[in-house]
Coordinates of C-alpha atoms in Angstrom, one line a residue:
M1 CA 116.4 40.2 -64.3
K2 CA 116.9 38.4 -67.5
K3 CA 119.5 41.0 -68.6
L4 CA 121.4 40.7 -65.4
N5 CA 121.6 36.9 -65.8
N6 CA 122.8 37.3 -69.4
H7 CA 125.3 39.8 -68.2
A8 CA 126.6 37.5 -65.5
F9 CA 126.8 34.6 -67.9
S10 CA 128.9 36.8 -70.3
I11 CA 131.3 37.6 -67.5
M12 CA 131.7 33.9 -66.7
E13 CA 132.3 33.1 -70.3
L14 CA 134.9 35.8 -70.4
I15 CA 136.7 34.4 -67.3
I16 CA 136.7 30.9 -68.8
C17 CA 138.1 32.3 -72.1
F18 CA 140.8 34.1 -70.3
S19 CA 141.7 31.0 -68.3
I20 CA 141.9 28.9 -71.5
I21 CA 144.0 31.6 -73.2
S22 CA 146.3 31.7 -70.1
I23 CA 146.8 27.9 -70.2
I24 CA 147.5 27.9 -73.9
T25 CA 149.9 30.9 -73.6
L26 CA 151.8 29.2 -70.7
G27 CA 152.1 26.0 -72.7
M28 CA 153.4 27.9 -75.7
F29 CA 155.9 29.7 -73.5
K30 CA 157.2 26.4 -72.2
V31 CA 157.5 25.0 -75.8
I32 CA 159.3 28.2 -76.9
T33 CA 161.6 28.1 -73.9
S34 CA 162.4 24.4 -74.5
L35 CA 163.1 25.1 -78.2
N36 CA 165.4 28.0 -77.3
S37 CA 167.2 25.8 -74.8
G38 CA 167.6 23.1 -77.4
N39 CA 169.0 25.6 -79.9
N40 CA 171.4 26.9 -77.2
N41 CA 172.6 23.4 -76.4
L42 CA 173.0 22.7 -80.2
S43 CA 175.1 25.8 -80.5
I44 CA 177.3 24.9 -77.6
I45 CA 177.8 21.4 -79.0
R46 CA 178.8 22.7 -82.4
Q47 CA 181.2 25.2 -80.9
H48 CA 182.9 22.6 -78.8
E49 CA 183.1 20.1 -81.7
D50 CA 184.8 22.8 -83.8
F51 CA 187.2 23.6 -80.9
K52 CA 187.9 19.9 -80.3
N53 CA 188.5 19.0 -83.9
N54 CA 190.8 21.9 -84.6
L55 CA 192.9 21.1 -81.6
L56 CA 193.1 17.4 -82.4
I57 CA 194.0 18.0 -86.0
K58 CA 196.7 20.5 -85.1
I59 CA 198.3 18.2 -82.4
Q60 CA 198.0 14.9 -84.3
N61 CA 199.4 16.4 -87.5
D62 CA 202.5 17.6 -85.6
L63 CA 203.0 14.2 -83.9
I64 CA 202.8 12.3 -87.2
L65 CA 204.4 14.7 -89.6
K66 CA 207.2 16.0 -87.4
G67 CA 207.8 12.7 -85.7
Y68 CA 207.3 12.7 -82.0
Q69 CA 210.7 12.0 -80.3
E70 CA 210.2 12.6 -76.6
S71 CA 208.6 14.9 -74.1
K72 CA 209.6 16.4 -70.7
D73 CA 207.4 17.4 -67.8
C74 CA 207.1 21.2 -67.1
S75 CA 204.1 21.1 -64.8
L76 CA 203.4 23.7 -62.1
N77 CA 200.6 24.1 -59.5
N78 CA 197.3 23.5 -61.3
I79 CA 199.0 23.6 -64.7
I80 CA 199.8 20.4 -66.5
C81 CA 202.6 21.0 -68.9
R82 CA 204.8 19.0 -71.3
N83 CA 207.6 20.1 -73.6
I84 CA 207.5 18.1 -76.8
I85 CA 210.6 17.4 -78.9
F86 CA 210.2 16.2 -82.5
A87 CA 212.5 14.2 -84.7
N88 CA 213.2 17.2 -86.9
K89 CA 214.5 19.0 -83.7
E90 CA 211.6 21.4 -83.5
T91 CA 210.0 21.8 -80.0
T92 CA 206.7 22.9 -78.8
T93 CA 204.8 23.0 -75.5
I94 CA 201.3 21.9 -74.5
K95 CA 199.8 23.2 -71.2
I96 CA 196.4 22.8 -69.5
D97 CA 195.4 25.5 -67.0
L98 CA 193.1 23.5 -64.8
N99 CA 191.7 26.6 -62.9
N100 CA 191.0 28.8 -65.9
Y101 CA 190.0 26.1 -68.4
I102 CA 192.7 27.1 -71.0
I103 CA 194.7 24.8 -73.3
Y104 CA 197.9 26.3 -74.7
Y105 CA 199.6 24.6 -77.7
D106 CA 202.3 25.9 -80.0
N107 CA 201.7 29.5 -78.9
I108 CA 197.9 29.2 -79.5
K109 CA 195.4 29.6 -76.7
Y110 CA 192.3 27.4 -76.7
L111 CA 189.5 28.4 -74.4
I112 CA 187.2 25.8 -72.9
D113 CA 183.6 27.1 -72.3
K114 CA 183.6 27.3 -68.5
T115 CA 180.0 28.3 -68.4
S116 CA 178.7 25.1 -69.9
L117 CA 181.4 22.5 -69.5
I118 CA 183.0 20.7 -66.6
L119 CA 186.7 19.7 -66.6
D120 CA 187.6 16.5 -64.7
K121 CA 190.8 17.8 -63.2
D122 CA 191.7 14.6 -61.4
N123 CA 191.8 12.6 -64.7
T124 CA 193.4 15.2 -66.9
K125 CA 196.9 14.2 -68.0
I126 CA 199.6 14.5 -70.5
T127 CA 202.1 11.7 -70.1
E128 CA 204.4 9.2 -71.8
E129 CA 203.7 5.6 -70.6
N130 CA 203.9 2.1 -72.0
N131 CA 205.5 3.3 -75.3
I132 CA 202.5 5.7 -75.8
F133 CA 202.3 9.5 -75.7
L134 CA 198.9 10.2 -74.1
I135 CA 196.8 13.4 -73.8
N136 CA 193.5 13.0 -71.9
I137 CA 191.2 16.0 -71.2
P138 CA 187.9 14.6 -69.8
L139 CA 185.0 17.1 -70.3
S140 CA 181.2 16.9 -69.7
Y141 CA 178.3 19.3 -69.9
K142 CA 176.8 20.9 -66.9
N143 CA 173.5 20.1 -68.6
K144 CA 173.3 16.4 -67.8
K145 CA 170.8 15.8 -70.5
I146 CA 173.5 16.2 -73.2
K147 CA 175.3 12.9 -73.6
D148 CA 177.7 13.8 -76.5
D149 CA 181.3 12.7 -76.3
L150 CA 183.3 15.7 -75.3
N151 CA 186.6 14.2 -74.3
I152 CA 189.8 15.4 -76.0
N153 CA 191.9 12.3 -76.2
I154 CA 195.0 11.4 -78.1
V155 CA 196.8 8.1 -77.9
H156 CA 199.9 8.2 -80.0
P157 CA 202.5 5.4 -80.5
L158 CA 206.0 6.6 -79.9
L159 CA 207.5 7.0 -83.4
T160 CA 211.1 7.6 -82.8
S161 CA 212.1 4.8 -80.4
N162 CA 210.0 1.6 -80.4
K163 CA 211.4 -0.9 -77.9
T164 CA 211.2 -4.5 -79.1
G165 CA 212.5 -6.7 -76.3
T166 CA 216.3 -6.1 -76.3
Y167 CA 216.1 -4.2 -79.6
E168 CA 214.9 -0.8 -80.7
I169 CA 213.5 0.7 -83.9
K170 CA 214.6 4.3 -84.1
Q171 CA 213.8 6.8 -86.8
T172 CA 215.2 10.0 -88.1
S173 CA 212.3 11.8 -89.8
I174 CA 212.4 15.1 -91.9
N175 CA 209.5 16.5 -93.9
G176 CA 207.2 13.6 -92.8
G177 CA 206.7 10.9 -90.2
L178 CA 206.6 7.1 -89.9
L179 CA 204.1 5.0 -87.9
I180 CA 205.8 1.8 -86.9
Q181 CA 204.3 -1.3 -85.2
P182 CA 205.1 -1.1 -81.5
N183 CA 206.5 -4.7 -81.1
A184 CA 208.8 -6.8 -83.3
N185 CA 211.3 -9.6 -82.6
A186 CA 214.2 -10.8 -84.7
S187 CA 212.9 -12.3 -88.0
D188 CA 209.5 -10.6 -87.7
L189 CA 208.2 -8.7 -90.6
V190 CA 208.0 -5.0 -89.7
V191 CA 205.5 -2.9 -91.7
F192 CA 205.3 0.9 -91.4
T193 CA 203.1 3.6 -92.9
T194 CA 204.3 7.1 -94.0
H195 CA 202.8 10.6 -93.5
A196 CA 204.4 13.3 -95.7
K197 CA 204.1 17.0 -95.0
T198 CA 202.1 19.1 -97.4
G199 CA 204.1 19.4 -100.7
Y200 CA 206.2 16.3 -100.0
V201 CA 205.9 12.6 -100.9
Y202 CA 207.6 9.5 -99.6
K203 CA 210.2 8.0 -101.9
N204 CA 212.2 5.3 -100.0
A205 CA 214.1 4.8 -96.8
I206 CA 217.5 3.7 -95.5
L207 CA 217.6 0.9 -92.8
K208 CA 220.8 1.1 -90.7
Y209 CA 222.2 -1.6 -88.5
N210 CA 225.6 -3.1 -87.8
N211 CA 227.2 0.0 -89.3
E212 CA 225.6 -0.9 -92.7
E213 CA 222.9 0.8 -94.7
H214 CA 220.2 -1.0 -96.6
L215 CA 217.9 0.7 -99.1
L216 CA 214.2 0.0 -98.5
E217 CA 212.1 0.3 -101.7
T218 CA 209.0 -1.0 -99.9
K219 CA 207.5 0.0 -96.6
E220 CA 208.5 -3.2 -94.8
F221 CA 211.6 -5.1 -93.7
I222 CA 212.6 -8.2 -91.7
M223 CA 213.8 -7.3 -88.2
P224 CA 217.4 -8.3 -87.8
D225 CA 218.9 -9.6 -84.6
T226 CA 219.9 -6.1 -83.5
S227 CA 218.5 -2.6 -83.1
V228 CA 217.9 -0.6 -86.3
E229 CA 217.4 3.0 -87.4
I230 CA 215.1 4.0 -90.2
I231 CA 215.8 7.2 -92.2
P232 CA 212.9 8.0 -94.5
N233 CA 213.4 10.1 -97.7
F234 CA 210.6 12.6 -98.3
I235 CA 211.0 14.6 -101.5
K236 CA 209.1 17.6 -102.9
E237 CA 206.2 16.9 -105.2

């Protein structure tokens, strides 16, 4: 009888041990699953950041260095499209395929991860408004716990034709670009910055108005009582 009681007690101990091990194993499984999920999320974030940064660098470099001049709409059903014309007479196209989550720019195809990201189609736009060239591609994660900024957004002042009341500041830009303040009236000081292509440096510029040319040795001038054109001189290093 005593042996039977001992035997029964051993079985009970075994059941309790198995129960404890099961609880611990389940807890560890949840922790491992959570860690794997976190690693997957981190991988997705890094992949998107690389994609986003590469695209932004490519577009912004073109807008600044080639000198954005104008753009024309070429959109179709579920495809937002804009043909961009630069001051150096080069052209390129940016398209966003809303259904397939694809961005096309300069003959390069960028794929948005459709399995983990959501594209806000209603607020996606490429437009020219208020003297600004705007690209807005709002994105969010399907996993709502991830709050990282995913939006691809470019707000670029128009470089080649800045309206200033009844006047304009135009530019002809080769081998580099100019970033000019968006507003200036007669007698205002206009200051601009320069962005040279790789292998080139800014030397000086010519300011044209009233059929006269004025050499600019510095990156500023007084706005005359008329429209002006700036012709920057970028030379090889």
